[in-house]
CSV table of C-alpha atoms in Angstrom, one decimal:
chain,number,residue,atom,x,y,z
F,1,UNK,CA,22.3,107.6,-53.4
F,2,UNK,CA,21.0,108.5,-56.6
F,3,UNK,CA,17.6,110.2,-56.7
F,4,UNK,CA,16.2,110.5,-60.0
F,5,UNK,CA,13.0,112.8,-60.5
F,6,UNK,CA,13.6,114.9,-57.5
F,7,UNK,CA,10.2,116.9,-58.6
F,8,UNK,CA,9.6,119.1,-56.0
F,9,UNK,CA,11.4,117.6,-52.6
F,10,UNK,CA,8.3,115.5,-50.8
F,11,UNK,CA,10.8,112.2,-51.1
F,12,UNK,CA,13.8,113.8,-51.4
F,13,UNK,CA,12.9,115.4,-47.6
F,14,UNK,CA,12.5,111.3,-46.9
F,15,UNK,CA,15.5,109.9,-48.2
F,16,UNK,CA,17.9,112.9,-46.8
F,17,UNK,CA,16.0,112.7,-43.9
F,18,UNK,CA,17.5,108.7,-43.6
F,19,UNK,CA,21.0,109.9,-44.6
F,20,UNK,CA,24.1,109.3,-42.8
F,21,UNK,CA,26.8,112.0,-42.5
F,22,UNK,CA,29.1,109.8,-44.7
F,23,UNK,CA,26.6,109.2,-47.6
F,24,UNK,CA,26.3,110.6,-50.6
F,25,UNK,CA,23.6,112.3,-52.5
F,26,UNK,CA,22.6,113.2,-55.9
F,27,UNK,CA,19.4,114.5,-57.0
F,28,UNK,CA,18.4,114.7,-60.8
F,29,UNK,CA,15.9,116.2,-62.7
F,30,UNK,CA,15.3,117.3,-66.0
F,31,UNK,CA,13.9,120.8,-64.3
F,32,UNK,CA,16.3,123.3,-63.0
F,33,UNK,CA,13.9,124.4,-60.1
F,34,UNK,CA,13.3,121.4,-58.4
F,35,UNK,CA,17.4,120.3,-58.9
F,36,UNK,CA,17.8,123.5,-57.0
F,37,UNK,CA,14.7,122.4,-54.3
F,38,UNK,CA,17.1,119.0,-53.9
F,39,UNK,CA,20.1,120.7,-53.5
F,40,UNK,CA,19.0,123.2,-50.9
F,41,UNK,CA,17.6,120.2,-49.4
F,42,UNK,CA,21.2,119.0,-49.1
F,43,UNK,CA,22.1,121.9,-47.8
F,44,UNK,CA,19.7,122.2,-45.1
F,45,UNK,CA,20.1,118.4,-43.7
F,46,UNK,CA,24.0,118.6,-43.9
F,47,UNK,CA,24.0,116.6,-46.6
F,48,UNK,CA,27.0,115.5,-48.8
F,49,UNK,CA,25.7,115.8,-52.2
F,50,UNK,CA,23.9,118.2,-54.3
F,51,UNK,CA,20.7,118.6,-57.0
F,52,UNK,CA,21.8,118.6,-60.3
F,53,UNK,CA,19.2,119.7,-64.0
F,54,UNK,CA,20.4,117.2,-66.3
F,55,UNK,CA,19.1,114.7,-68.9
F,56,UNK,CA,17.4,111.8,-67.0
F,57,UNK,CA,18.4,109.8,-70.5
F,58,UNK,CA,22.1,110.3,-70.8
F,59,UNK,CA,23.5,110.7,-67.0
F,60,UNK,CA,26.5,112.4,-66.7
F,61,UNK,CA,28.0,109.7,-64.0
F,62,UNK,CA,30.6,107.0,-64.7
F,63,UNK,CA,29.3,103.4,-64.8
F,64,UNK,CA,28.8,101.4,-61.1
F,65,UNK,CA,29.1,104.9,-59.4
F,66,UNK,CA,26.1,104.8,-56.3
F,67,UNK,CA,25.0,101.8,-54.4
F,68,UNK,CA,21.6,102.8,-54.6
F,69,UNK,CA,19.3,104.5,-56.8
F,70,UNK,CA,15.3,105.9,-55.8
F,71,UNK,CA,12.5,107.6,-57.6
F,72,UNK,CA,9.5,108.8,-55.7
F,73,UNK,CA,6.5,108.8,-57.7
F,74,UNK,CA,7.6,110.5,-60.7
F,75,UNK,CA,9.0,108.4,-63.2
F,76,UNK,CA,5.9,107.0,-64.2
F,77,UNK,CA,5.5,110.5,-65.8
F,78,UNK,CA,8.8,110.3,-67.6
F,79,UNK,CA,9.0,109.7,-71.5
F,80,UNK,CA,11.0,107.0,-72.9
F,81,UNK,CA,11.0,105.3,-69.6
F,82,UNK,CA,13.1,101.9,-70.3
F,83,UNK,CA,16.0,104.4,-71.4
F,84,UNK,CA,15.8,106.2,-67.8
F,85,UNK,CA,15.8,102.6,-66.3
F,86,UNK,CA,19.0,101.5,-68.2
F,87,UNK,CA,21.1,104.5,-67.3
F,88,UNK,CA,20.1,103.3,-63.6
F,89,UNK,CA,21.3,100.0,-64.1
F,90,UNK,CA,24.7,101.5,-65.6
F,91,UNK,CA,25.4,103.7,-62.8
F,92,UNK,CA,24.5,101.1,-60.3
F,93,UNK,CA,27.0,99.0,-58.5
F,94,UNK,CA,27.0,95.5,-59.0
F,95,UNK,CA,24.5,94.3,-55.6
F,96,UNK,CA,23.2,97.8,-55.4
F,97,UNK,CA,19.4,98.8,-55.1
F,98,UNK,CA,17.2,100.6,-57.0
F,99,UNK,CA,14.1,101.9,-54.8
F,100,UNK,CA,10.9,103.0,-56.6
F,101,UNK,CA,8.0,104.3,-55.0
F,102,UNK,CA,5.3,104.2,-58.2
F,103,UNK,CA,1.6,105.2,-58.3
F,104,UNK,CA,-1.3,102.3,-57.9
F,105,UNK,CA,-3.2,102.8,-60.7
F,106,UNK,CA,-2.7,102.3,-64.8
F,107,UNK,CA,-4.7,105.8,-65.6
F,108,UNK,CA,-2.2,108.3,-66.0
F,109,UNK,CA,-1.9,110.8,-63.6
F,110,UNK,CA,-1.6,114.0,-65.9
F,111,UNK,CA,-4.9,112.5,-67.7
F,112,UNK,CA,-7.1,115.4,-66.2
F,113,UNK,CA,-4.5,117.9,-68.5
F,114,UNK,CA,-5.3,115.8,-71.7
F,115,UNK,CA,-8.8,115.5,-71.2
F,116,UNK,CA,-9.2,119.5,-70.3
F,117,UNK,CA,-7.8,119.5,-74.2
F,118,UNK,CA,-10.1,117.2,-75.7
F,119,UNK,CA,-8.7,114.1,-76.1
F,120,UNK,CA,-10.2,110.4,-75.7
F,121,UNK,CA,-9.2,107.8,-73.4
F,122,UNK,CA,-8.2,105.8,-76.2
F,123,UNK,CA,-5.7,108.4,-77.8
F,124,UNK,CA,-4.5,109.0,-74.3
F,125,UNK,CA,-3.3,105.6,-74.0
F,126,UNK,CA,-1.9,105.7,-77.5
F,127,UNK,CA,-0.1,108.5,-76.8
F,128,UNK,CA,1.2,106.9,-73.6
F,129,UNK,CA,2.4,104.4,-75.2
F,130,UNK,CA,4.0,106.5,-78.3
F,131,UNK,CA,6.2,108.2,-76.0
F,132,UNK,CA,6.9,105.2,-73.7
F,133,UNK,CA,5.1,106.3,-70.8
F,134,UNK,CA,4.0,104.0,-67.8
F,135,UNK,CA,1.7,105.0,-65.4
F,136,UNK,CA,1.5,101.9,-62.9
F,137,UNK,CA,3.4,100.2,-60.5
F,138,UNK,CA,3.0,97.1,-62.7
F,139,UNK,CA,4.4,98.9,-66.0
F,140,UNK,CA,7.3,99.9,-64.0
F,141,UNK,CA,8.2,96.4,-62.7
F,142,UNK,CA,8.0,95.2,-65.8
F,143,UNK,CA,10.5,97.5,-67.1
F,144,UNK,CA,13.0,97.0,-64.3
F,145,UNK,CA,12.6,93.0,-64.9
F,146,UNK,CA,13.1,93.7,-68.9
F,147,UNK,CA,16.5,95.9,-67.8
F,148,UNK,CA,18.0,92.7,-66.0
F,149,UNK,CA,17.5,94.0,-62.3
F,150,UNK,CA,16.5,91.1,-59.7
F,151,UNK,CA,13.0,91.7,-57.8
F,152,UNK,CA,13.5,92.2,-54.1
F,153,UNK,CA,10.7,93.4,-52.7
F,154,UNK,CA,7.2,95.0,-53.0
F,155,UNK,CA,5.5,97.2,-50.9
F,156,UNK,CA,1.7,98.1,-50.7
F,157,UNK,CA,-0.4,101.3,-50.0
F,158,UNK,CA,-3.5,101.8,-51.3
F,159,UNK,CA,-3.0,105.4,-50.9
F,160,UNK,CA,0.4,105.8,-50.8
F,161,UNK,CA,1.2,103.0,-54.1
F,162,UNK,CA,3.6,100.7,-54.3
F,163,UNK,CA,7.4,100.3,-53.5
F,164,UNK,CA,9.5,98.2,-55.2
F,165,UNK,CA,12.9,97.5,-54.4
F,166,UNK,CA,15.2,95.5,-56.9
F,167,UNK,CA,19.0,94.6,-57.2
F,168,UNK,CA,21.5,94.7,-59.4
């Protein structure tokens, strides 16, 4: 399993949590604390695997390496989004998953933080969209359609978002 945006361990405590001892884990993130939090987390459930800080753009793992791939409500916050979604499809195995649990909403999350600076709603959406940010569950399964995955399946929380599984 590939874990991409480990943040700081909510989902990674999930998918470990749902691990068997012969699985394999790898937790990315662009931030060097929370790779740590993931690898700890490895640690502390047995787990085979570890948290790595690396680019989320360029992944430093060979082509069809993990049968599955998750994100839990963080790369929606991500720039340059459809790149992070290819690299998943290259280090996917032909069959494999990709999980993503995505927020419910198309206002951005981190939208409090522009408007404490000033900005508009307007040139928060163009900016969103400058540095190919999605902040819904729709923008997100658009994206994995538009990177040749397969839908699967869709789950719904109004509080919790959505989960969308697709295949390779």
């Amino acid at each position: 399993t590939l874990e991409l945006t480990v943040g700081a361990g909510g989902g990674t405590n999930a998918v470990m949590a749902n691990m068997g001892v012969d699985d394999y884990y790898m937790g990315v993130d662009i931030d060097f604390v929370c790779a740590k939090n993931a690898d700890a987390l490895a640690k502390y459930y047995g787990i085979n695997g570890l948290g790595i800080a690396t680019s989320l753009w360029k992944l430093p793992f060979d082509d069809c390496m993990f049968t599955s791939v998750c994100s839990n409500v963080g790369l929606e916050e991500c720039r340059e989004i459809p790149t992070i979604i290819a690299e998943a499809y290259r280090v996917l195995k032909p069959g494999g998953k990709i999980v993503m649990h995505c927020v419910n909403t198309r206002k951005m999350q981190s939208y409090e933080r522009f408007e404490q600076y000033g900005f508009s709603e307007e040139e928060m959406i163009y900016w969103s969209k400058k540095v190919r940010m999605y902040t819904s569950a729709e923008g997100v399964e658009e994206l994995l359609n538009d990177a040749g995955f397969n839908f699967y399946r869709r789950l719904v929380d109004e509080k919790l978002g959505s989960i969308l599984v697709f295949e390779k």
